[in-house]
mmCIF file of C-alpha atoms in Angstrom:
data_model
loop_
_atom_site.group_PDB
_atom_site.id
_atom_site.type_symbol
_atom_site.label_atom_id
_atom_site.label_comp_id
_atom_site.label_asym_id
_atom_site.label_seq_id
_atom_site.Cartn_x
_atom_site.Cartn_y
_atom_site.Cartn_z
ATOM 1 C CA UNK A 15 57.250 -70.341 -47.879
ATOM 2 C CA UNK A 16 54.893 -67.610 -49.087
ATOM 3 C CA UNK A 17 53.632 -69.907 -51.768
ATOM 4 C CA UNK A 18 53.811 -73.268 -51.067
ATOM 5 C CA UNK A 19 50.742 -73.561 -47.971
ATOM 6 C CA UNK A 20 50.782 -76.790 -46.124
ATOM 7 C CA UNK A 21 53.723 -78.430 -48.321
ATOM 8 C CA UNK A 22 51.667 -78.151 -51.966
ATOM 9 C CA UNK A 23 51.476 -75.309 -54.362
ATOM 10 C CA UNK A 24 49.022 -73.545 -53.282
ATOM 11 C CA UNK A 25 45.325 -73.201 -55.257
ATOM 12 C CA UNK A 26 45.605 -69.257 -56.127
ATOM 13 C CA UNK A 27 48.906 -70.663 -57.671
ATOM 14 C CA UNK A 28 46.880 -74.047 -59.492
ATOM 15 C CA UNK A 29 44.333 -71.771 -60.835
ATOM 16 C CA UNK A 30 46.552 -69.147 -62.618
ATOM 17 C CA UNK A 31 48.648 -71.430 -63.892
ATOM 18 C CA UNK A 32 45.465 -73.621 -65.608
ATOM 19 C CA UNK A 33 44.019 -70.466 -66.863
ATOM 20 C CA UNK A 34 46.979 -68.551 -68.151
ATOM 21 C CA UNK A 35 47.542 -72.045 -70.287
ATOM 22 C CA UNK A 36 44.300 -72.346 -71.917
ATOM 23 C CA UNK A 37 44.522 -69.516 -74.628
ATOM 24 C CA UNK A 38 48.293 -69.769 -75.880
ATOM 25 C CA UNK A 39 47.980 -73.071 -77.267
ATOM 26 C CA UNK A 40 45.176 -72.225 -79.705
ATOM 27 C CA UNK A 41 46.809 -69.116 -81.611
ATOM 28 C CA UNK A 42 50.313 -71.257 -81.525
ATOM 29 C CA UNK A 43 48.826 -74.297 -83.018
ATOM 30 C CA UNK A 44 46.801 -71.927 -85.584
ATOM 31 C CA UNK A 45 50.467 -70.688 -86.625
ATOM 32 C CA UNK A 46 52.175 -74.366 -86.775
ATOM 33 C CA UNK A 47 49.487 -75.294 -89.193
ATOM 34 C CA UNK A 48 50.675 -71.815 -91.501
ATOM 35 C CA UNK A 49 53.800 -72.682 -91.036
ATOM 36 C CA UNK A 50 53.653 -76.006 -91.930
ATOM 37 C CA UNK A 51 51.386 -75.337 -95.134
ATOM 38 C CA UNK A 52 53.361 -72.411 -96.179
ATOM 39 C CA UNK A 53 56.528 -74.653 -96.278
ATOM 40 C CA UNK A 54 55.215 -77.842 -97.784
ATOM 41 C CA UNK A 55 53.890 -75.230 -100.265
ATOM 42 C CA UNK A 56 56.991 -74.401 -101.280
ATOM 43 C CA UNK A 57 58.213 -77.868 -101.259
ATOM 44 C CA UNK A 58 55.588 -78.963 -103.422
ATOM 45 C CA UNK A 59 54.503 -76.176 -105.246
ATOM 46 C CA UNK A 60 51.260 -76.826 -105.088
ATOM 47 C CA UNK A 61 50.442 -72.907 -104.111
ATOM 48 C CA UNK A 62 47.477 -72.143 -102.000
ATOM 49 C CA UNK A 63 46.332 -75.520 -101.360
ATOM 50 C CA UNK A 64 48.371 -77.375 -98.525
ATOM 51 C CA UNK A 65 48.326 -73.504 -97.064
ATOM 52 C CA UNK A 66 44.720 -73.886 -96.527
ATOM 53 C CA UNK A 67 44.426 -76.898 -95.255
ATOM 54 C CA UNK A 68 47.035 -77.071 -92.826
ATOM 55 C CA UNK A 69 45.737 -73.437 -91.729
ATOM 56 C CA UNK A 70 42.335 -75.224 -90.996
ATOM 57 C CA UNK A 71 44.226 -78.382 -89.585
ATOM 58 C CA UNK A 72 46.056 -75.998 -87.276
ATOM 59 C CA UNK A 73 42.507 -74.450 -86.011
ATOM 60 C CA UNK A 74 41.034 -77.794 -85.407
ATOM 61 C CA UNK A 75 44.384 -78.844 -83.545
ATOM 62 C CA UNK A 76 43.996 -75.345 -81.464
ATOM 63 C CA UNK A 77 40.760 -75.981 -80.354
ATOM 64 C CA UNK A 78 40.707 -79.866 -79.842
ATOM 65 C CA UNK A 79 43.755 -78.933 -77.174
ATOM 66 C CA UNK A 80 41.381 -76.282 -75.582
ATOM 67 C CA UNK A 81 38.986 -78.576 -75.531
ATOM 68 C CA UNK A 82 41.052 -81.422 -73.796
ATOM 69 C CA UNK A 83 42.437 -78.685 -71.767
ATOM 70 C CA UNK A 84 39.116 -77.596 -70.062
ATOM 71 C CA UNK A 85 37.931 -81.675 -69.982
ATOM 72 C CA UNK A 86 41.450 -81.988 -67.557
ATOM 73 C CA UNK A 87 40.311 -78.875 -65.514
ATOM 74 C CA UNK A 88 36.616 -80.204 -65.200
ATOM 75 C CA UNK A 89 37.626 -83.782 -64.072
ATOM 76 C CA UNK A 90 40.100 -82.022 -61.149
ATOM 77 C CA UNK A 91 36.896 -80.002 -60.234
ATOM 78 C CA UNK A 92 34.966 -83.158 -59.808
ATOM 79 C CA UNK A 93 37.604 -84.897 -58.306
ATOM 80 C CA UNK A 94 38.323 -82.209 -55.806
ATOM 81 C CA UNK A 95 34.227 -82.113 -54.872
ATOM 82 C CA UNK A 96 33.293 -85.604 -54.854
ATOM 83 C CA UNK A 97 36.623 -87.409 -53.701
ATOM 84 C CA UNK A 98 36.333 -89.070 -50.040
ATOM 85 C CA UNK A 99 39.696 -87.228 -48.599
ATOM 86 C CA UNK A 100 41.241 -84.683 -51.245
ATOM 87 C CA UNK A 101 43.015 -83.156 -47.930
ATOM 88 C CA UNK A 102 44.093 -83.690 -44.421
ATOM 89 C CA UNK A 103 41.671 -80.631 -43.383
ATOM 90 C CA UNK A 104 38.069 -80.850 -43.241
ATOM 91 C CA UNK A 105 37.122 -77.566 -45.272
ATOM 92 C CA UNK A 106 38.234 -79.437 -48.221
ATOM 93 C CA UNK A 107 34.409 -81.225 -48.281
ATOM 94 C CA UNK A 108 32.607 -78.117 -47.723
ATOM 95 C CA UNK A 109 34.741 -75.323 -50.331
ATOM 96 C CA UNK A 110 34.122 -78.362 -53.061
ATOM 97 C CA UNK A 111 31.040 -77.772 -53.711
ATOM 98 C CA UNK A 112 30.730 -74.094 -54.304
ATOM 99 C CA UNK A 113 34.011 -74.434 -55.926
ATOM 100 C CA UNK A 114 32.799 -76.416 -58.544
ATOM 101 C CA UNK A 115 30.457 -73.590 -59.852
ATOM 102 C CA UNK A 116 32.796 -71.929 -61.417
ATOM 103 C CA UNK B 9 65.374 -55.259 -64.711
ATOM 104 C CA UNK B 10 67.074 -53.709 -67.789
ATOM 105 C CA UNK B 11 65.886 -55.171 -70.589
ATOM 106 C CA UNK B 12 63.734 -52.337 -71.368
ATOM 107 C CA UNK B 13 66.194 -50.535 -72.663
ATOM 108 C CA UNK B 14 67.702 -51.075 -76.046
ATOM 109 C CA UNK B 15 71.662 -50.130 -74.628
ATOM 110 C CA UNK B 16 70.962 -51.376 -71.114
ATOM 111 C CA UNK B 17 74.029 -50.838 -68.423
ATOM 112 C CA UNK B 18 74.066 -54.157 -66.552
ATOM 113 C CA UNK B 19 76.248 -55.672 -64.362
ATOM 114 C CA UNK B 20 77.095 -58.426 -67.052
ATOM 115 C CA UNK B 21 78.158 -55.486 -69.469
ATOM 116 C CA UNK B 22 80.422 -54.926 -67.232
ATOM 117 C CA UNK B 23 81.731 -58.289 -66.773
ATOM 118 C CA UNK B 24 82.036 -58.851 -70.747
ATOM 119 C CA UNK B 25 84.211 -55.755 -71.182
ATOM 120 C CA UNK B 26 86.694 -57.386 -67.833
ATOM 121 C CA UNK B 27 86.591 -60.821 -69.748
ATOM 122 C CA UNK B 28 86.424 -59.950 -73.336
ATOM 123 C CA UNK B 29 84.226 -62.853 -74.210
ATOM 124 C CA UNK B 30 81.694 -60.512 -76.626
ATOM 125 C CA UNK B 31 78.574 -63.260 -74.744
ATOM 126 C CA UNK B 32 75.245 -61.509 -74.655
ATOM 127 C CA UNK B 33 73.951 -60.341 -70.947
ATOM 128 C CA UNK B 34 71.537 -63.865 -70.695
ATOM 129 C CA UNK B 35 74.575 -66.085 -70.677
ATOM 130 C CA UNK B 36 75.970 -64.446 -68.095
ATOM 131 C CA UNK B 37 72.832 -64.121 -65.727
ATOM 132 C CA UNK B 38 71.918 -67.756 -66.468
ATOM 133 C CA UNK B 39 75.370 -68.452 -65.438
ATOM 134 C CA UNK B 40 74.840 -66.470 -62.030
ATOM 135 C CA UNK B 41 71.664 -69.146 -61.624
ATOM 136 C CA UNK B 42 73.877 -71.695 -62.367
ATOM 137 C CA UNK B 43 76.259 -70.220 -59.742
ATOM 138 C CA UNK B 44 73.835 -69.803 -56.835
ATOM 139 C CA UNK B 45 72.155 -73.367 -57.279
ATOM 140 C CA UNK B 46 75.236 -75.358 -57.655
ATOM 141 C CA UNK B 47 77.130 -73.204 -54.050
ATOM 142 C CA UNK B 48 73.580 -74.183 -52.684
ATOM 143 C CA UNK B 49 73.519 -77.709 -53.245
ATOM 144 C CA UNK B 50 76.998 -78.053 -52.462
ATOM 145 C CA UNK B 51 76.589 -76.396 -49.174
ATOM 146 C CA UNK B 52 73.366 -78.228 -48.312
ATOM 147 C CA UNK B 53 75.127 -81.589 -49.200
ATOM 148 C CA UNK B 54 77.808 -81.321 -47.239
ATOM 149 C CA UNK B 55 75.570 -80.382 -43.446
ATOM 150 C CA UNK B 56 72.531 -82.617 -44.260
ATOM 151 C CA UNK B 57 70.671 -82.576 -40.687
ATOM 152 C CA UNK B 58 67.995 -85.437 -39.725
ATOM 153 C CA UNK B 59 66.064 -81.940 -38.113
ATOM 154 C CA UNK B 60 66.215 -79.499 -40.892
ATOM 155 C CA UNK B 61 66.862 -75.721 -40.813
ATOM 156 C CA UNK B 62 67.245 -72.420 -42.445
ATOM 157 C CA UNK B 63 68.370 -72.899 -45.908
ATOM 158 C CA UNK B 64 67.733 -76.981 -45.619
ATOM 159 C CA UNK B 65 64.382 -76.329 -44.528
ATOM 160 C CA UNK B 66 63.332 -73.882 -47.163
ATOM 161 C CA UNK B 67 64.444 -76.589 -49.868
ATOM 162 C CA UNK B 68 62.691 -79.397 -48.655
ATOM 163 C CA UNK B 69 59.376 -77.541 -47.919
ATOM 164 C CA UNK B 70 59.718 -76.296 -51.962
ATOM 165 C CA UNK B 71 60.618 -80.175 -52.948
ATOM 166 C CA UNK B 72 58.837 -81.922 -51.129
ATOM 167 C CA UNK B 73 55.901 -80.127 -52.108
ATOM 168 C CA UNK B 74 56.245 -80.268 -55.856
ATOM 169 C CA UNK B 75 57.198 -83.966 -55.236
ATOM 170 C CA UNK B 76 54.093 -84.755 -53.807
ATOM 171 C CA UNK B 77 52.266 -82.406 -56.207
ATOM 172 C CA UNK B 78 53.760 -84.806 -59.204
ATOM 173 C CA UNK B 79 52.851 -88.051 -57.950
ATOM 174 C CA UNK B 80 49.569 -86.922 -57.144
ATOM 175 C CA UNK B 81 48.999 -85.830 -60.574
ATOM 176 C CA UNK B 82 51.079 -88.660 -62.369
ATOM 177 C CA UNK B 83 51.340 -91.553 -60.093
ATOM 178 C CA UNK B 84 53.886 -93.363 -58.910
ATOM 179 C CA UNK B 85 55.913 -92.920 -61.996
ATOM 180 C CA UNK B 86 56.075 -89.930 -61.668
ATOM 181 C CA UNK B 87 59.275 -90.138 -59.138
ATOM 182 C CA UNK B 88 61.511 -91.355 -62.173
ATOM 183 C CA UNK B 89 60.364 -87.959 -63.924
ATOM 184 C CA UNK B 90 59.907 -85.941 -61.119
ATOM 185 C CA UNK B 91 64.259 -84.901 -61.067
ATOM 186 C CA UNK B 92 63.824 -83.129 -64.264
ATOM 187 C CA UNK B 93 60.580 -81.106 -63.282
ATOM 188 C CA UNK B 94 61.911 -79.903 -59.904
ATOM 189 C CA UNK B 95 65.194 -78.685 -61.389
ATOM 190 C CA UNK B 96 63.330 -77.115 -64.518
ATOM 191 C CA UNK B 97 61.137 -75.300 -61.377
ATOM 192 C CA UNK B 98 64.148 -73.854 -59.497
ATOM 193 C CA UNK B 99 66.244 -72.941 -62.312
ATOM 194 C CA UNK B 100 63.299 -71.231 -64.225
ATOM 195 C CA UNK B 101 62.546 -69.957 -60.987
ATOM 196 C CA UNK B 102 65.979 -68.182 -59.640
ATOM 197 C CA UNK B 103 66.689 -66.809 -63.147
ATOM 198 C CA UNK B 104 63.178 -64.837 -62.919
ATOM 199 C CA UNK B 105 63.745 -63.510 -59.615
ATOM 200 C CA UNK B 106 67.658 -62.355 -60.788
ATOM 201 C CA UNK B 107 65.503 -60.058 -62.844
ATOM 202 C CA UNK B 108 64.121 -57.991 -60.079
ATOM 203 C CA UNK B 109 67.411 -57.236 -58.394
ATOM 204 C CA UNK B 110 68.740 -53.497 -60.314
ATOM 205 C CA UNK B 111 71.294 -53.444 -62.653
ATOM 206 C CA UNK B 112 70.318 -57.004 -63.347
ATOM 207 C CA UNK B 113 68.304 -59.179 -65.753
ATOM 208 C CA UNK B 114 66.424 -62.334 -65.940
ATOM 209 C CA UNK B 115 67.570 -64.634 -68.594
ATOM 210 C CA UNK B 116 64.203 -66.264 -69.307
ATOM 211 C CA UNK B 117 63.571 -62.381 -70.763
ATOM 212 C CA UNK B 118 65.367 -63.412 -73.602
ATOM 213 C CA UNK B 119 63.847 -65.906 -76.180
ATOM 214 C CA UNK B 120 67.051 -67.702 -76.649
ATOM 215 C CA UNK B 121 67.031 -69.053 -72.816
ATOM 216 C CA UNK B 122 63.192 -70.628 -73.068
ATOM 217 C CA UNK B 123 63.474 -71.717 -76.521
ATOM 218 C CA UNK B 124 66.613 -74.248 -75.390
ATOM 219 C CA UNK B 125 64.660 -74.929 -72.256
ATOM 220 C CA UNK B 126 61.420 -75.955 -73.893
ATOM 221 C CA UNK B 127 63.251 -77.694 -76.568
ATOM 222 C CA UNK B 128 65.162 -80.138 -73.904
ATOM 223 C CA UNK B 129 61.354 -80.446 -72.209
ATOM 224 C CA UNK B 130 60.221 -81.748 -75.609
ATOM 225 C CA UNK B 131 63.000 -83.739 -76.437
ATOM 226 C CA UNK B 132 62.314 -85.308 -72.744
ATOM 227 C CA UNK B 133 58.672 -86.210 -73.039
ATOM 228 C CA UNK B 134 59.113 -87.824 -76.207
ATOM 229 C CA UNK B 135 61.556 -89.771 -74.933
ATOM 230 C CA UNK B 136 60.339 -90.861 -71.878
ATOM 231 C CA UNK B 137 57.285 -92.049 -74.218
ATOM 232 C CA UNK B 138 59.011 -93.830 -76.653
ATOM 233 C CA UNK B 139 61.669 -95.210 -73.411
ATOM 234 C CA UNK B 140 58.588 -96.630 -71.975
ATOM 235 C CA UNK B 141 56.261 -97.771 -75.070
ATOM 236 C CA UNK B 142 59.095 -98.608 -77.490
ATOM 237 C CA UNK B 143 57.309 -98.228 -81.359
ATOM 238 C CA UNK B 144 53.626 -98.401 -79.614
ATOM 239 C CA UNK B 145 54.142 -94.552 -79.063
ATOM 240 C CA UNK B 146 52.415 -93.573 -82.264
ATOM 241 C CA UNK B 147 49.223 -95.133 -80.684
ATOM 242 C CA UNK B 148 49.336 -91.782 -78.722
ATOM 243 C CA UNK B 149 49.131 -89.856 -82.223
ATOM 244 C CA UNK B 150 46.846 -91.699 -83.590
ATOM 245 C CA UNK B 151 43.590 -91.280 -81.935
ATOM 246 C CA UNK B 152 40.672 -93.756 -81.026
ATOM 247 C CA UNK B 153 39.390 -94.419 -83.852
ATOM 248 C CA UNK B 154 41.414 -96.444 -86.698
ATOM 249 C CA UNK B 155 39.905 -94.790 -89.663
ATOM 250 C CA UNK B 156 40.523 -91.452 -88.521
ATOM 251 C CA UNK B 157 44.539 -92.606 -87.912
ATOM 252 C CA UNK B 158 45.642 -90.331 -90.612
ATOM 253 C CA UNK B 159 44.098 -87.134 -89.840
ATOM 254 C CA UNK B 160 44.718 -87.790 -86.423
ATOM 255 C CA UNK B 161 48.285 -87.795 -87.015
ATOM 256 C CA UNK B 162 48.689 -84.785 -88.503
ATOM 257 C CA UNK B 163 46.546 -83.208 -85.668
ATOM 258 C CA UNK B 164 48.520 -84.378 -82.954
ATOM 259 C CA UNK B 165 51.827 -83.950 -84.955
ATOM 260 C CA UNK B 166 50.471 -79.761 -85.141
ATOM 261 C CA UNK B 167 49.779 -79.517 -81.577
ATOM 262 C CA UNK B 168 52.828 -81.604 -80.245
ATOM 263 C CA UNK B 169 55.346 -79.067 -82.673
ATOM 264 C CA UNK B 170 52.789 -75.964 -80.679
ATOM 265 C CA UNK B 171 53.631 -77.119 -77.167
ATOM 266 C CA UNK B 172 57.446 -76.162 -77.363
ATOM 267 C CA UNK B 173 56.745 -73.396 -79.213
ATOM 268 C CA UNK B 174 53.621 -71.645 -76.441
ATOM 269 C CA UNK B 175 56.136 -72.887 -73.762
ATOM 270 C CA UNK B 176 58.809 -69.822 -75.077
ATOM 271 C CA UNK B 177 56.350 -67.543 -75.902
ATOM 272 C CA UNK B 178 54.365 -67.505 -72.403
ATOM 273 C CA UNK B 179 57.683 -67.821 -70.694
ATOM 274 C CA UNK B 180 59.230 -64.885 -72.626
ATOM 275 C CA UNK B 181 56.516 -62.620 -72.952
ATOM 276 C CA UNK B 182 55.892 -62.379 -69.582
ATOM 277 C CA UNK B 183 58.963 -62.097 -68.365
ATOM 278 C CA UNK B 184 59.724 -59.427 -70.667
ATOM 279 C CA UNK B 185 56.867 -57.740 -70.133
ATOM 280 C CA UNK B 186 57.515 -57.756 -66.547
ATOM 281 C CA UNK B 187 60.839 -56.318 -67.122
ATOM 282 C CA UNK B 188 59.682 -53.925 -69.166
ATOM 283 C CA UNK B 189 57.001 -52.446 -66.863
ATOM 284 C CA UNK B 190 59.515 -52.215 -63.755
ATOM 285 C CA UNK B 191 61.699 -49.781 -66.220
ATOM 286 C CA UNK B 192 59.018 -47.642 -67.585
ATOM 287 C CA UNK B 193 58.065 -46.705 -63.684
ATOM 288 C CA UNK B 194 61.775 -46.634 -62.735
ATOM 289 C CA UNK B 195 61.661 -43.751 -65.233
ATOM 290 C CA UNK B 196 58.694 -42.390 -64.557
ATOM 291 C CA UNK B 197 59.104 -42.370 -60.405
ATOM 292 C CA UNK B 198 62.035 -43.490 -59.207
ATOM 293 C CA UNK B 199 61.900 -45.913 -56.023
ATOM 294 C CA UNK B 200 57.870 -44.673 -55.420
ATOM 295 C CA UNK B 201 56.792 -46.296 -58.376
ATOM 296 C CA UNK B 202 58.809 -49.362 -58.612
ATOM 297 C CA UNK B 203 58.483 -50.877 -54.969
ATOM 298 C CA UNK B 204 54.715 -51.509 -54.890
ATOM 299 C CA UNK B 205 55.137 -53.527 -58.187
ATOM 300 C CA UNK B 206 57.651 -55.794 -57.089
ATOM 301 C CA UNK B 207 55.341 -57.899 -54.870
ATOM 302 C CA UNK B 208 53.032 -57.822 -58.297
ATOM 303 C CA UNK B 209 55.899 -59.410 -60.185
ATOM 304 C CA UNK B 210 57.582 -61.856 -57.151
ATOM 305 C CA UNK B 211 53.909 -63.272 -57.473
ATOM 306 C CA UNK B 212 53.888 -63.082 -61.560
ATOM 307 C CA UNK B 213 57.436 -64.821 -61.748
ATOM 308 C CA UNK B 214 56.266 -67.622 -59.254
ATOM 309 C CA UNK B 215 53.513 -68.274 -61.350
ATOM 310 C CA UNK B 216 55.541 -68.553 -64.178
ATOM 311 C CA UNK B 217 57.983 -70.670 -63.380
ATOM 312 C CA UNK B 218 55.024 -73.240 -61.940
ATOM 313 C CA UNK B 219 53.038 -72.886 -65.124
ATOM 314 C CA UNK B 220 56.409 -74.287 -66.938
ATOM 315 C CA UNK B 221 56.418 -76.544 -64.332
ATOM 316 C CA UNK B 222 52.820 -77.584 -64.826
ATOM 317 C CA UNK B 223 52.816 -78.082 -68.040
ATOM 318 C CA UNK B 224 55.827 -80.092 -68.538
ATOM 319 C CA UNK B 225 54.138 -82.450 -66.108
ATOM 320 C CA UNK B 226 51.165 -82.198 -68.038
ATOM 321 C CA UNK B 227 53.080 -83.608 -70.750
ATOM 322 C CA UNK B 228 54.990 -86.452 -69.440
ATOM 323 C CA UNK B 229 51.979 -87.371 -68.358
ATOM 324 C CA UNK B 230 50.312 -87.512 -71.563
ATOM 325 C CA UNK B 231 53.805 -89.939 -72.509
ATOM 326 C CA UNK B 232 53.452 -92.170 -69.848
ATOM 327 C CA UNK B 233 50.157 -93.042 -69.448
ATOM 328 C CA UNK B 234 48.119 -95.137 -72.153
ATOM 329 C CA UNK B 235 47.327 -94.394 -75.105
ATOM 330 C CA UNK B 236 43.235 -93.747 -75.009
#
């Protein structure tokens, strides 16, 4: 198989997928907090109020994922670079380490 | 790769004006995933070798893999879980690849398809969480600290109702985006344009499906392990 090398996805495959995830979550999470204000808004009628803070709640949820998000990718790093046998091949030891600047 | 095209001639056009069901086109490609997974596994099941080949060989290099990609990211648990994911994989994966044969389309180009898809992934994760931590699953809403419970809550309540939701989107908009690209250069040169850009898009479809993939796993993982 083109994309599965030595019987795991391979890394190009790893590293798309973690970056292409990052940025959705923080302009959906921005719009679940709108939504949610604008509709307990009109539940409530309390009019611009639980629109602004959910909006803000929303933001704060956006980022603290993002933030979670890159803490995951920067413990794999470390994992891949400093763990004893990450892979039955020996490059594993030596690409860690450069890998790990990025 | 029709969905371009605001009257697009398909195959399953076709098919609805034969069967007179008045379905839109991603039912009926969905279905044709449906078809060519189930005659696989049937096939496969009934000549399972010890030595595998050809077809055999192809499926257990693509689950064994992801099998042994899950439990290294979840853990042992991750085998009770691991079912779900790998079908999620395949399905998402032949329905994005129906796309690229002409006079076809992939049914995760339609919102309808990944909406119900990430839906049943949410549905599952929560679940699995509450299966395994019975009432003690709001511990994983409600933060470290006990003082900040309430806020916390509503946090984690926004960006639990997001996750479904970026699932469809990313899903969707690629797809169709995809689909929409290989139209524009069908139009603009015929077979020139369009070949190069399939091995662009095999890769681009791959990498969707294992970003669904990916982050379902990412999320029954955040259900099954403690609470921090």
């Amino acid at each position: 198989m083109f994309f599965f090398k030595r019987d795991k996805p391979s890394e190009a495959m790893e590293l798309f997928g973690n970056v292409a995830t990052i940025g959705m979550q923080l302009v959906v999470a921005t719009f679940i907090g709108l939504a949610m204000g604008y509709y307990l808004d009109e539940w409530l009628g309390t009019k611009p109020w639980m629109l602004i803070i959910f909006l803000l709640l929303g933001i704060i949820a956006g980022f603290r994922d993002v933030y979670r998000e890159a803490m995951r990718l920067q413990r794999g790093a470390d994992a891949q670079s400093s763990g004893p046998a990450s892979g039955p091949d020996g490059d594993d030891a030596k690409g860690g380490s450069d890998r790990q600047g990025k | 790769m029709a969905a371009g095209l605001p009257h697009p001639l398909t195959y399953s056009v076709l098919i609805d004006q034969q069967l007179g069901l008045h379905l839109p086109p991603h039912v009926y490609y969905m279905w044709l995933a449906m078809i060519i997974l189930f005659s696989c596994g049937f096939i496969l099941r009934g000549r399972l070798q010890l030595v595998p080949g050809g077809l055999q060989n192809v499926f257990e290099t693509v689950i064994g893999g992801l099998e042994d990609f899950v439990v290294l990211n979840i853990g042992e648990e991750g085998r009770k879980v691991f079912p779900f994911l790998s079908a999620m994989f395949i399905f998402i994966l032949v329905m994005n690849y129906i796309g690229l044969i002409p006079g076809c389309d992939a049914a995760t180009a339609n919102v309808n398809t990944n909406a119900a898809m990430a839906i049943s992934v949410f549905v599952y994760y929560n679940y699995i969480g509450i299966k395994k931590w019975g009432f003690g699953y709001i511990k994983h809403f409600m933060g470290p600290v006990i003082f900040l419970a309430p806020l916390m809550l509503i946090l984690e309540t926004v960006s639990h109702l997001a996750r479904p939701l970026s699932l469809t989107l990313r899903l969707f908009g690629n797809i169709r985006g995809e689909e929409i690209v290989l139209v524009l250069l069908f139009v603009l040169a015929p077979v020139l344009g369009t070949l190069p850009m399939y091995f662009l898009f095999i890769l681009g479809k791959t990498i969707q499906a294992f970003i669904f993939f990916m982050l379902t796993m990412i999320y029954l993982k955040g259900s099954l392990e403690h609470a921090h």
